[in-house]
Amino acid sequence: MRLLVRPDTVLRWHRDLLARRHVAVSRPKRPGRPRTVRSVRALALRLARENPSWGYRRLHGELLVLGVKVAASTVWEILQEAGIDPAPERASSSWADFLRSQADALLACDFLETVTLTGARMYVFAVIEHASRRIRILGATAHPTASWVVQAARNLVMDLEDAGCRARYMIRDRDGKFPDLFDAVLADAGITVVLSGIQMPRMNAITERWVQTCRRELLDRTLIWNQRHLLHALRELSPALARRNVSPCLRPR
């Protein structure tokens, strides 16, 4: 051995062996920083979802106020992993968010046409509340005259007052069945009429979706005898149809 290596070499081997053993013992089981506590992640995601306009730095500041010590980069990673944009662009509002925030003040109405077994064409006048999706069947007639539509508007105003509904806007199309007095009756009750664009049904998407669902689930499967039978079927099945009617632009999270 004296001929092959020097004593310094043996000592160096010994030091390297101890160093490698020390590294193996002190090496962390998981590389990098420890994973963020699950409760902190849940709190950060809850703040982000309840406050869409906050960026990751604002969320980081709010967490510090709550006594949660976490780095801003950690908050950024939490949002990124959850599929939430941590950048300030989330402050811009979409039409869906705007309609959700204004749903309590929105009503929409439209006429639904159907044909009975006798061949009579019936016109159903329905109003839907955006917030609760409640359907109000105001009546059905074979001749939707101006006086009939105006009386339906008066009945609607009285029903809204009795129910304590605070609607401020009524969305309707430009159908000729709506006389000017219809808008005047609603205006006297503090409800502003908003006209949808020409051939733009998506501006009244909630009502259009309910009409489609009503045709597909009720009228296409039921033989309607007369006006009384039509009103009975609509009023019995409207709550169930309203629950199933979820518009793409106002789909719940």
Short mmCIF file of C-alpha atoms in Angstrom, two decimals:
data_model
loop_
_atom_site.label_atom_id
_atom_site.label_comp_id
_atom_site.label_asym_id
_atom_site.label_seq_id
_atom_site.Cartn_x
_atom_site.Cartn_y
_atom_site.Cartn_z
CA MET A 1 0.00 0.00 0.00
CA ARG A 2 2.89 2.35 0.68
CA LEU A 3 3.89 1.94 -2.91
CA LEU A 4 0.40 2.62 -4.44
CA VAL A 5 -1.04 5.63 -2.55
CA ARG A 6 0.12 8.33 -0.26
CA PRO A 7 -1.24 8.93 3.26
CA ASP A 8 -2.85 12.18 2.13
CA THR A 9 -4.82 10.23 -0.46
CA VAL A 10 -6.20 7.88 2.18
CA LEU A 11 -7.24 10.84 4.33
CA ARG A 12 -8.90 12.48 1.35
CA TRP A 13 -10.85 9.29 0.65
CA HIS A 14 -11.97 9.23 4.25
CA ARG A 15 -13.14 12.85 4.10
CA ASP A 16 -15.05 12.25 0.86
CA LEU A 17 -16.74 9.20 2.34
CA LEU A 18 -17.89 11.15 5.38
CA ALA A 19 -19.09 14.03 3.20
CA ARG A 20 -21.15 11.75 0.96
CA ARG A 21 -22.64 10.03 4.00
CA HIS A 22 -23.53 13.39 5.53
CA VAL A 23 -25.15 14.56 2.30
CA ALA A 24 -27.22 11.38 2.04
CA VAL A 25 -28.47 11.73 5.61
CA SER A 26 -29.27 15.47 5.45
CA ARG A 27 -30.87 15.40 1.98
CA PRO A 28 -34.58 16.44 2.24
CA LYS A 29 -37.15 13.82 1.33
CA ARG A 30 -38.86 16.26 -1.07
CA PRO A 31 -36.86 18.74 -3.13
CA GLY A 32 -37.62 22.45 -2.85
CA ARG A 33 -39.67 24.28 -0.29
CA PRO A 34 -42.33 22.41 1.70
CA ARG A 35 -45.80 22.33 0.16
CA THR A 36 -48.23 25.01 1.26
CA VAL A 37 -50.69 23.95 3.93
CA ARG A 38 -54.02 22.86 2.45
CA SER A 39 -56.03 25.32 4.56
CA VAL A 40 -53.92 28.22 3.26
CA ARG A 41 -54.48 27.11 -0.33
CA ALA A 42 -58.24 26.83 0.26
CA LEU A 43 -58.33 30.31 1.82
CA ALA A 44 -56.40 31.87 -1.06
CA LEU A 45 -58.67 30.26 -3.66
CA ARG A 46 -61.78 31.34 -1.77
CA LEU A 47 -60.61 34.95 -1.65
CA ALA A 48 -59.80 34.82 -5.37
CA ARG A 49 -63.22 33.45 -6.33
CA GLU A 50 -65.18 35.82 -4.10
CA ASN A 51 -63.15 38.83 -5.26
CA PRO A 52 -62.52 38.41 -9.01
CA SER A 53 -60.93 41.86 -9.32
CA TRP A 54 -58.06 41.08 -6.91
CA GLY A 55 -54.66 40.13 -8.30
CA TYR A 56 -52.21 37.84 -6.55
CA ARG A 57 -50.44 40.75 -4.81
CA ARG A 58 -53.72 42.02 -3.35
CA LEU A 59 -54.53 38.49 -2.20
CA HIS A 60 -51.06 38.23 -0.67
CA GLY A 61 -51.66 41.42 1.29
CA GLU A 62 -55.04 40.25 2.53
CA LEU A 63 -53.55 36.95 3.68
CA LEU A 64 -50.90 38.82 5.64
CA VAL A 65 -53.63 40.89 7.30
CA LEU A 66 -55.33 37.64 8.33
CA GLY A 67 -52.06 36.45 9.87
CA VAL A 68 -51.16 33.98 7.14
CA LYS A 69 -47.46 34.30 6.33
CA VAL A 70 -46.94 33.23 2.74
CA ALA A 71 -44.87 34.60 -0.11
CA ALA A 72 -46.45 36.45 -3.01
CA SER A 73 -44.93 33.96 -5.43
CA THR A 74 -46.65 31.16 -3.53
CA VAL A 75 -50.01 32.86 -3.98
CA TRP A 76 -49.24 33.22 -7.70
CA GLU A 77 -48.49 29.47 -7.95
CA ILE A 78 -51.68 28.55 -6.05
CA LEU A 79 -53.83 30.53 -8.47
CA GLN A 80 -51.95 29.23 -11.49
CA GLU A 81 -52.39 25.60 -10.44
CA ALA A 82 -56.12 26.14 -9.85
CA GLY A 83 -56.60 27.60 -13.33
CA ILE A 84 -57.27 31.12 -12.05
CA ASP A 85 -55.50 33.97 -13.80
CA PRO A 86 -53.35 35.72 -11.16
CA ALA A 87 -52.83 38.77 -13.37
CA PRO A 88 -54.89 41.98 -13.02
CA GLU A 89 -56.76 41.24 -16.27
CA ARG A 90 -59.34 39.44 -14.13
CA ALA A 91 -60.61 42.87 -13.12
CA SER A 92 -62.37 43.25 -16.46
CA SER A 93 -66.06 42.28 -16.21
CA SER A 94 -67.73 40.00 -18.70
CA TRP A 95 -71.33 40.21 -19.85
CA ALA A 96 -72.16 37.11 -17.83
CA ASP A 97 -70.80 38.70 -14.63
CA PHE A 98 -72.69 41.90 -15.37
CA LEU A 99 -75.99 40.09 -15.91
CA ARG A 100 -75.51 38.05 -12.73
CA SER A 101 -74.94 41.19 -10.69
CA GLN A 102 -78.03 42.86 -12.22
CA ALA A 103 -80.28 39.80 -12.25
CA ASP A 104 -82.48 40.99 -9.37
CA ALA A 105 -83.57 44.00 -11.43
CA LEU A 106 -84.19 42.23 -14.75
CA LEU A 107 -87.39 40.85 -16.23
CA ALA A 108 -87.92 39.47 -19.71
CA CYS A 109 -91.08 38.71 -21.66
CA ASP A 110 -92.10 37.15 -24.94
CA PHE A 111 -95.00 35.54 -26.80
CA LEU A 112 -95.14 31.78 -27.30
CA GLU A 113 -97.20 30.48 -30.23
CA THR A 114 -98.85 27.06 -30.37
CA VAL A 115 -101.72 25.34 -32.20
CA THR A 116 -104.51 23.37 -30.51
CA LEU A 117 -106.17 20.21 -31.82
CA THR A 118 -108.92 22.30 -33.41
CA GLY A 119 -106.36 24.23 -35.42
CA ALA A 120 -106.71 27.45 -33.42
CA ARG A 121 -103.49 29.38 -33.00
CA MET A 122 -102.92 30.48 -29.41
CA TYR A 123 -100.53 33.15 -28.15
CA VAL A 124 -99.13 32.73 -24.64
CA PHE A 125 -97.69 35.78 -22.90
CA ALA A 126 -95.00 34.85 -20.36
CA VAL A 127 -92.60 36.82 -18.16
CA ILE A 128 -89.49 35.40 -16.50
CA GLU A 129 -87.49 36.79 -13.59
CA HIS A 130 -83.76 36.56 -14.22
CA ALA A 131 -82.80 36.18 -10.56
CA SER A 132 -85.15 33.37 -9.53
CA ARG A 133 -86.07 32.04 -13.01
CA ARG A 134 -89.70 32.21 -11.93
CA ILE A 135 -92.14 32.03 -14.85
CA ARG A 136 -95.28 34.15 -14.81
CA ILE A 137 -97.90 33.04 -17.34
CA LEU A 138 -99.93 36.21 -17.85
CA GLY A 139 -102.50 34.63 -20.14
CA ALA A 140 -103.23 33.01 -23.47
CA THR A 141 -105.46 34.25 -26.26
CA ALA A 142 -106.17 33.70 -29.91
CA HIS A 143 -106.29 37.45 -30.54
CA PRO A 144 -103.52 39.38 -28.70
CA THR A 145 -105.05 42.81 -29.13
CA ALA A 146 -103.51 45.98 -27.73
CA SER A 147 -106.06 46.18 -24.91
CA TRP A 148 -105.38 42.56 -23.91
CA VAL A 149 -101.61 43.11 -23.78
CA VAL A 150 -102.00 46.32 -21.77
CA GLN A 151 -104.27 44.58 -19.25
CA ALA A 152 -101.68 41.82 -18.92
CA ALA A 153 -99.08 44.48 -18.14
CA ARG A 154 -101.32 45.96 -15.43
CA ASN A 155 -101.81 42.51 -13.91
CA LEU A 156 -98.05 41.97 -13.95
CA VAL A 157 -97.41 45.26 -12.15
CA MET A 158 -99.90 44.34 -9.41
CA ASP A 159 -98.36 40.88 -9.02
CA LEU A 160 -94.88 42.35 -8.70
CA GLU A 161 -96.02 44.83 -6.08
CA ASP A 162 -97.69 42.07 -4.05
CA ALA A 163 -94.57 39.91 -4.27
CA GLY A 164 -92.25 42.79 -3.36
CA CYS A 165 -90.22 42.34 -6.55
CA ARG A 166 -87.83 45.23 -7.23
CA ALA A 167 -87.51 44.83 -10.96
CA ARG A 168 -86.31 47.89 -12.84
CA TYR A 169 -85.89 46.68 -16.42
CA MET A 170 -88.03 44.66 -18.82
CA ILE A 171 -86.37 43.06 -21.83
CA ARG A 172 -88.60 42.46 -24.84
CA ASP A 173 -88.33 42.16 -28.59
CA ARG A 174 -89.76 44.52 -31.20
CA ASP A 175 -92.91 42.49 -31.82
CA GLY A 176 -95.83 44.55 -33.11
CA LYS A 177 -98.09 42.98 -30.48
CA PHE A 178 -96.62 45.34 -27.88
CA PRO A 179 -98.41 48.72 -28.03
CA ASP A 180 -96.91 51.96 -26.76
CA LEU A 181 -99.27 51.88 -23.79
CA PHE A 182 -97.61 48.65 -22.66
CA ASP A 183 -94.33 50.50 -22.15
CA ALA A 184 -96.17 53.40 -20.50
CA VAL A 185 -97.81 51.11 -17.91
CA LEU A 186 -94.44 49.65 -16.98
CA ALA A 187 -92.82 53.09 -16.91
CA ASP A 188 -95.43 54.31 -14.42
CA ALA A 189 -94.36 51.40 -12.17
CA GLY A 190 -90.70 52.38 -12.45
CA ILE A 191 -89.79 49.65 -14.95
CA THR A 192 -87.81 50.69 -18.02
CA VAL A 193 -88.38 48.71 -21.21
CA VAL A 194 -85.21 47.59 -23.01
CA LEU A 195 -85.68 46.57 -26.64
CA SER A 196 -83.57 43.77 -28.06
CA GLY A 197 -81.84 44.19 -31.38
CA ILE A 198 -83.42 43.22 -34.68
CA GLN A 199 -83.02 39.46 -35.25
CA MET A 200 -80.81 39.18 -32.16
CA PRO A 201 -82.49 36.58 -29.90
CA ARG A 202 -79.36 36.23 -27.76
CA MET A 203 -80.14 39.63 -26.26
CA ASN A 204 -83.14 37.91 -24.65
CA ALA A 205 -81.43 34.57 -24.16
CA ILE A 206 -83.18 33.58 -20.91
CA THR A 207 -86.66 33.84 -22.42
CA GLU A 208 -85.62 32.26 -25.71
CA ARG A 209 -84.14 29.27 -23.87
CA TRP A 210 -87.32 28.83 -21.84
CA VAL A 211 -89.46 28.98 -24.99
CA GLN A 212 -87.33 26.30 -26.64
CA THR A 213 -87.50 24.10 -23.54
CA CYS A 214 -91.25 24.59 -23.29
CA ARG A 215 -91.75 23.54 -26.90
CA ARG A 216 -89.45 20.53 -26.65
CA GLU A 217 -90.53 19.23 -23.24
CA LEU A 218 -94.23 20.15 -23.21
CA LEU A 219 -95.93 21.29 -26.40
CA ASP A 220 -94.26 18.74 -28.68
CA ARG A 221 -95.36 15.91 -26.36
CA THR A 222 -98.83 17.06 -25.31
CA LEU A 223 -102.06 17.35 -27.28
CA ILE A 224 -103.55 20.71 -26.34
CA TRP A 225 -107.35 20.76 -26.46
CA ASN A 226 -108.20 24.39 -25.80
CA GLN A 227 -107.11 27.56 -24.05
CA ARG A 228 -107.96 26.28 -20.58
CA HIS A 229 -105.98 23.10 -21.10
CA LEU A 230 -103.02 25.11 -22.41
CA LEU A 231 -102.92 27.42 -19.38
CA HIS A 232 -103.25 24.49 -16.98
CA ALA A 233 -100.37 22.60 -18.59
CA LEU A 234 -98.10 25.65 -18.66
CA ARG A 235 -98.77 26.67 -15.07
CA GLU A 236 -98.28 23.13 -13.80
CA LEU A 237 -95.03 22.49 -15.63
CA SER A 238 -93.49 25.97 -15.72
CA PRO A 239 -91.67 25.64 -12.33
CA ALA A 240 -90.01 22.41 -13.44
CA LEU A 241 -89.12 23.86 -16.83
CA ALA A 242 -87.67 26.97 -15.17
CA ARG A 243 -85.39 24.85 -12.97
CA ARG A 244 -84.13 22.97 -16.03
CA ASN A 245 -83.76 26.16 -18.06
CA VAL A 246 -80.16 27.34 -17.60
CA SER A 247 -78.88 29.83 -20.13
CA PRO A 248 -75.23 29.46 -21.29
CA CYS A 249 -74.46 33.05 -20.40
CA LEU A 250 -75.82 32.73 -16.85
CA ARG A 251 -74.77 29.20 -15.97
CA PRO A 252 -74.09 28.78 -12.21
CA ARG A 253 -70.50 28.16 -11.04
#
